[in-house]
Tab-separated table of C-alpha atoms in Angstrom:
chain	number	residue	atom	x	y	z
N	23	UNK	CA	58.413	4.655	-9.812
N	24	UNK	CA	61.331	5.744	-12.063
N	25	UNK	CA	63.776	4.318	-14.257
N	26	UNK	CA	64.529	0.227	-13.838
N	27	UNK	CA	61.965	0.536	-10.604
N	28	UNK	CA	63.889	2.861	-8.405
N	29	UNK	CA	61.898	6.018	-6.953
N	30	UNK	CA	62.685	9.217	-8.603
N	31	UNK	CA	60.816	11.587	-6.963
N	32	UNK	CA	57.972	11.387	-4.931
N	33	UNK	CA	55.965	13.928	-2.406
N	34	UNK	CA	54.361	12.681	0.398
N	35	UNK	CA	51.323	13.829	2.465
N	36	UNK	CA	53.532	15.779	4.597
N	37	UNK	CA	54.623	17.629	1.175
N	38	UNK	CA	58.429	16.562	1.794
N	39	UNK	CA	59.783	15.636	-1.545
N	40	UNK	CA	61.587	12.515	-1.506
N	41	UNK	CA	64.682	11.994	-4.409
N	42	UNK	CA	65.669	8.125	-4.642
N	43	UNK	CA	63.344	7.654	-1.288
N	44	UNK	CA	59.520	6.517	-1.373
N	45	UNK	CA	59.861	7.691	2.454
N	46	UNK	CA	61.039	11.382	2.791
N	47	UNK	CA	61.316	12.882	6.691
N	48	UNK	CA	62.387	16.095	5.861
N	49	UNK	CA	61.556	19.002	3.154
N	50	UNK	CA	64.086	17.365	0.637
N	51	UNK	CA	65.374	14.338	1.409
N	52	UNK	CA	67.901	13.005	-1.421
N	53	UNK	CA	69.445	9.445	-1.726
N	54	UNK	CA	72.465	10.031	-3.432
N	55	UNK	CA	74.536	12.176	-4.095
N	56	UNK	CA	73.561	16.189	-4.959
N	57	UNK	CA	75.315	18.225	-7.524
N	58	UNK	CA	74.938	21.100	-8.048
N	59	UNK	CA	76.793	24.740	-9.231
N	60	UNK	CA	76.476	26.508	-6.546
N	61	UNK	CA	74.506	26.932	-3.035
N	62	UNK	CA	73.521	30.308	-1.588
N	63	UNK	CA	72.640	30.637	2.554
N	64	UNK	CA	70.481	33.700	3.539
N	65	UNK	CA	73.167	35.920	5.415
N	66	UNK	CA	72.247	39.391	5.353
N	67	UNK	CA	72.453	40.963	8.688
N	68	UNK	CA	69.179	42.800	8.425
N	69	UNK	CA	67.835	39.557	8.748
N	70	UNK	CA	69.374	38.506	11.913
N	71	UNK	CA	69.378	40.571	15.691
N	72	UNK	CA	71.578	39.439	19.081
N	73	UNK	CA	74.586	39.351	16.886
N	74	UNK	CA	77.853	38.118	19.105
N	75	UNK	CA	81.076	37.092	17.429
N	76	UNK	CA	81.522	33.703	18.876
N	77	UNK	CA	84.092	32.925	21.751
N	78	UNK	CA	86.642	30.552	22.642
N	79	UNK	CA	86.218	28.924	19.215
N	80	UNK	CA	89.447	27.334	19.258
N	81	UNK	CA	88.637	25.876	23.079
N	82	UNK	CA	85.656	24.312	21.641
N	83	UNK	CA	86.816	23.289	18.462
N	84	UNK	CA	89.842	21.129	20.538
N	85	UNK	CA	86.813	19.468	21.976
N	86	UNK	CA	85.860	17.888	19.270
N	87	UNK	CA	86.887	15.095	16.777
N	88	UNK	CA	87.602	14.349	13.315
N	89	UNK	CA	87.093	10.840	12.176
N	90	UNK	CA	87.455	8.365	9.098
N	91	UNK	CA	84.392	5.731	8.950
N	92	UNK	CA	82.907	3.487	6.670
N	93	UNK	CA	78.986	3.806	6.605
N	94	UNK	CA	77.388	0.401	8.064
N	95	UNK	CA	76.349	-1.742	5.492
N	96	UNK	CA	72.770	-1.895	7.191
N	97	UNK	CA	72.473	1.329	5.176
N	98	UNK	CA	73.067	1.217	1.805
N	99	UNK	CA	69.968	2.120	0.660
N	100	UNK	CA	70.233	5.469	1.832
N	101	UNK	CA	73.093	5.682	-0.776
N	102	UNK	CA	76.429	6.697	1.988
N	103	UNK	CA	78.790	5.446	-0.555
N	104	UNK	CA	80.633	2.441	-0.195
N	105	UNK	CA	84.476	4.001	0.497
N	106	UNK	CA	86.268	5.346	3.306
N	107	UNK	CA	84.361	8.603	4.813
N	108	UNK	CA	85.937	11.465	6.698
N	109	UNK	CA	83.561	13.751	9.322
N	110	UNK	CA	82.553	14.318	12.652
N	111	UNK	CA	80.479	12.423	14.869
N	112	UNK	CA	77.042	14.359	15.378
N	113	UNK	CA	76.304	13.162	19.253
N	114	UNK	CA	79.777	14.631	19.988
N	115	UNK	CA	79.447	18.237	18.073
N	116	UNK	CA	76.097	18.233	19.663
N	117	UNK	CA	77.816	18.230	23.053
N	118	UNK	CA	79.625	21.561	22.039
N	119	UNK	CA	77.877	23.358	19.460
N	120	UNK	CA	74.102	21.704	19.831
N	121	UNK	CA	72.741	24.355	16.875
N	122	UNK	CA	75.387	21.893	14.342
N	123	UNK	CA	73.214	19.074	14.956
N	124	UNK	CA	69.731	18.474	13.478
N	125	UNK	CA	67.749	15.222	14.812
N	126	UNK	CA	64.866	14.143	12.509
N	127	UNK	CA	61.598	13.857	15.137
N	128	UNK	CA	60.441	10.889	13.125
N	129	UNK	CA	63.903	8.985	13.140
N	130	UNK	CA	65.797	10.000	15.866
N	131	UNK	CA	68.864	10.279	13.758
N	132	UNK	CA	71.233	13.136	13.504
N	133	UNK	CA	72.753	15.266	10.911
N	134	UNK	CA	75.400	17.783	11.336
N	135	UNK	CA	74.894	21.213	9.038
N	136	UNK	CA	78.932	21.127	8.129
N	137	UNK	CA	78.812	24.767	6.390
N	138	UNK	CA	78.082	25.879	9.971
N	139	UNK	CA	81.760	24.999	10.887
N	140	UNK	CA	83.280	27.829	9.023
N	141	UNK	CA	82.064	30.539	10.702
N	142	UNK	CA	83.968	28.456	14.161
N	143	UNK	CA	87.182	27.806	11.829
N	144	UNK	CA	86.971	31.446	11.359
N	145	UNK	CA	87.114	32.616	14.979
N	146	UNK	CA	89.363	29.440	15.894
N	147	UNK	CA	92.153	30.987	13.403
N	148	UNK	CA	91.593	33.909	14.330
N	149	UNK	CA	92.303	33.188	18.122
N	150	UNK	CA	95.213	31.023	17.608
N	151	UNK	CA	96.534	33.631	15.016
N	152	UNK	CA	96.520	36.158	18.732
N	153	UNK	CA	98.462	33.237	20.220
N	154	UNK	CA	101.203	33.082	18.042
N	155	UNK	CA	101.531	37.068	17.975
N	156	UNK	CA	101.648	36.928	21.709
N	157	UNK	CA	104.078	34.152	21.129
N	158	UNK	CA	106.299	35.767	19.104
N	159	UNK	CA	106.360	38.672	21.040
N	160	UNK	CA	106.922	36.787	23.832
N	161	UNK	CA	109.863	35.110	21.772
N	162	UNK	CA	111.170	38.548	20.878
N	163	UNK	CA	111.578	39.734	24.448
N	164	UNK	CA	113.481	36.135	25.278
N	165	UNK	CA	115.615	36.850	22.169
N	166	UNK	CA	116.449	40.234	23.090
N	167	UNK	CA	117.270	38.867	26.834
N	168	UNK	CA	119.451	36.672	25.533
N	169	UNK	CA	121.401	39.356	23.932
N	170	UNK	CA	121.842	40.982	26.523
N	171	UNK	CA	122.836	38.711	28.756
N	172	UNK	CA	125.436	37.169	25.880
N	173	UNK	CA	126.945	40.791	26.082
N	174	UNK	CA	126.746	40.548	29.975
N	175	UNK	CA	128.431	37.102	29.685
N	176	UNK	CA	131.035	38.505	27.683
N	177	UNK	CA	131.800	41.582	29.900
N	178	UNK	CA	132.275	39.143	32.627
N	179	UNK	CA	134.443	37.338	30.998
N	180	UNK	CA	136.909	40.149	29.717
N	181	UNK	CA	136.864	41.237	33.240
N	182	UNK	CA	137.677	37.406	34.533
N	183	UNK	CA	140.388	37.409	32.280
N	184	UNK	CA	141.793	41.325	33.355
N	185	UNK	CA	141.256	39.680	37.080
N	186	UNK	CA	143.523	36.704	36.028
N	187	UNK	CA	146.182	39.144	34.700
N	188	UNK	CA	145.860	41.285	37.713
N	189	UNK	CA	146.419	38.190	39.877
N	190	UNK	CA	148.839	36.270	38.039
N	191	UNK	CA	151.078	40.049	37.932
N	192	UNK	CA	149.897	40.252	42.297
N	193	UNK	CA	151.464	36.713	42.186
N	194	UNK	CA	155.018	37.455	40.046
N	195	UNK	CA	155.408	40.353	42.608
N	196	UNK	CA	154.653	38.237	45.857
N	197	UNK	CA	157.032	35.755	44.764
N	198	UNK	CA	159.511	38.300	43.772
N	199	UNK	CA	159.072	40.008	47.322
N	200	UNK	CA	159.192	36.481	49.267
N	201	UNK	CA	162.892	36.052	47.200
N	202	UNK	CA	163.793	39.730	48.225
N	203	UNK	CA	162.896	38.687	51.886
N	204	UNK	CA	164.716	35.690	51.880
N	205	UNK	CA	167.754	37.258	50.498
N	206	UNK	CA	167.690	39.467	53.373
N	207	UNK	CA	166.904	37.111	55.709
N	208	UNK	CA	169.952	35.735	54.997
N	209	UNK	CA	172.064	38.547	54.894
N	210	UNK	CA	171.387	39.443	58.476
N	211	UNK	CA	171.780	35.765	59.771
């Protein structure tokens, strides 16, 4: 026991180290929260074979949910904090990326490894970064479309307006000719 009889520290038979837990499931198991200055994850390629870069991270990634919770109270003593939470739900990531989501064999219960998400957010960006190129390009062609049909438009209408000249000058010389006509029409009546 520890300080005003809460656990500090205990190891069990199954040598899992429990921190504020008399009843540790996995390796380190910590009630409360963990500070610490800084965390380091074994990435060095020479450790790792069948590498793929992952694909359609952003079609996954739409799949799932972020979420604001409060922990149930029926929990406290696993020490969730009492205030608003923000997350994901672990049965849904384990729908789309099942290697997020750990579920302890003696509890059933899920966690979801959250650093795992930026290697997703990476490819996600990534992808909708190729959208928006092919969108602007696509926006680019529209754009320079449009100019040309605004300089189309504008040919028209000079030539609409040389066609209304040409008419309304066909028009002055019919009537002129019906009047000539008519005058000599007239003369030989």
């Amino acid at each position: 026991m520890g300080v005003n009889d809460t656990i500090a520290m205990v190891i069990n038979n199954d040598r899992n180290i429990g921190v504020g837990t008399s009843t540790p499931t996995e390796k380190l198991e910590v009630v409360g929260n963990i500070l610490a200055s800084g965390t380091i994850t074994s990435s060095d390629e020479r450790y790792k074979r069948d590498i793929k870069t992952l694909d359609r991270a952003l079609d996954k990634l739409m799949k799932l949910r972020g979420v604001s919770y409060f922990m149930k109270d029926e929990f406290k003593e696993k020490g969730f904090g009492d205030g608003l939470q923000i997350g994901v739900i672990a049965q849904e990531v384990e729908k789309v990326y099942p290697e997020l989501v750990n579920t302890n064999e003696k509890t059933g219960y899920k966690a979801v490894d959250y650093s795992k998400f930026t290697p997703i957010l990476i490819e996600a960006v990534k992808e909708q970064q190729e959208q928006i190129e092919a969108l602007k390009k696509e926006n680019n062609s529209f754009k320079a479309e449009n100019t040309t049909v605004k300089q189309s438009v504008k040919q028209l209408e000079i030539e609409n307006q040389e066609l209304k000249q040409n008419y309304n000058q066909l028009k002055s010389e019919l009537e002129q000719i019906k009047l000539m006509l008519n005058k000599q029409d007239l003369g030989t009546k």
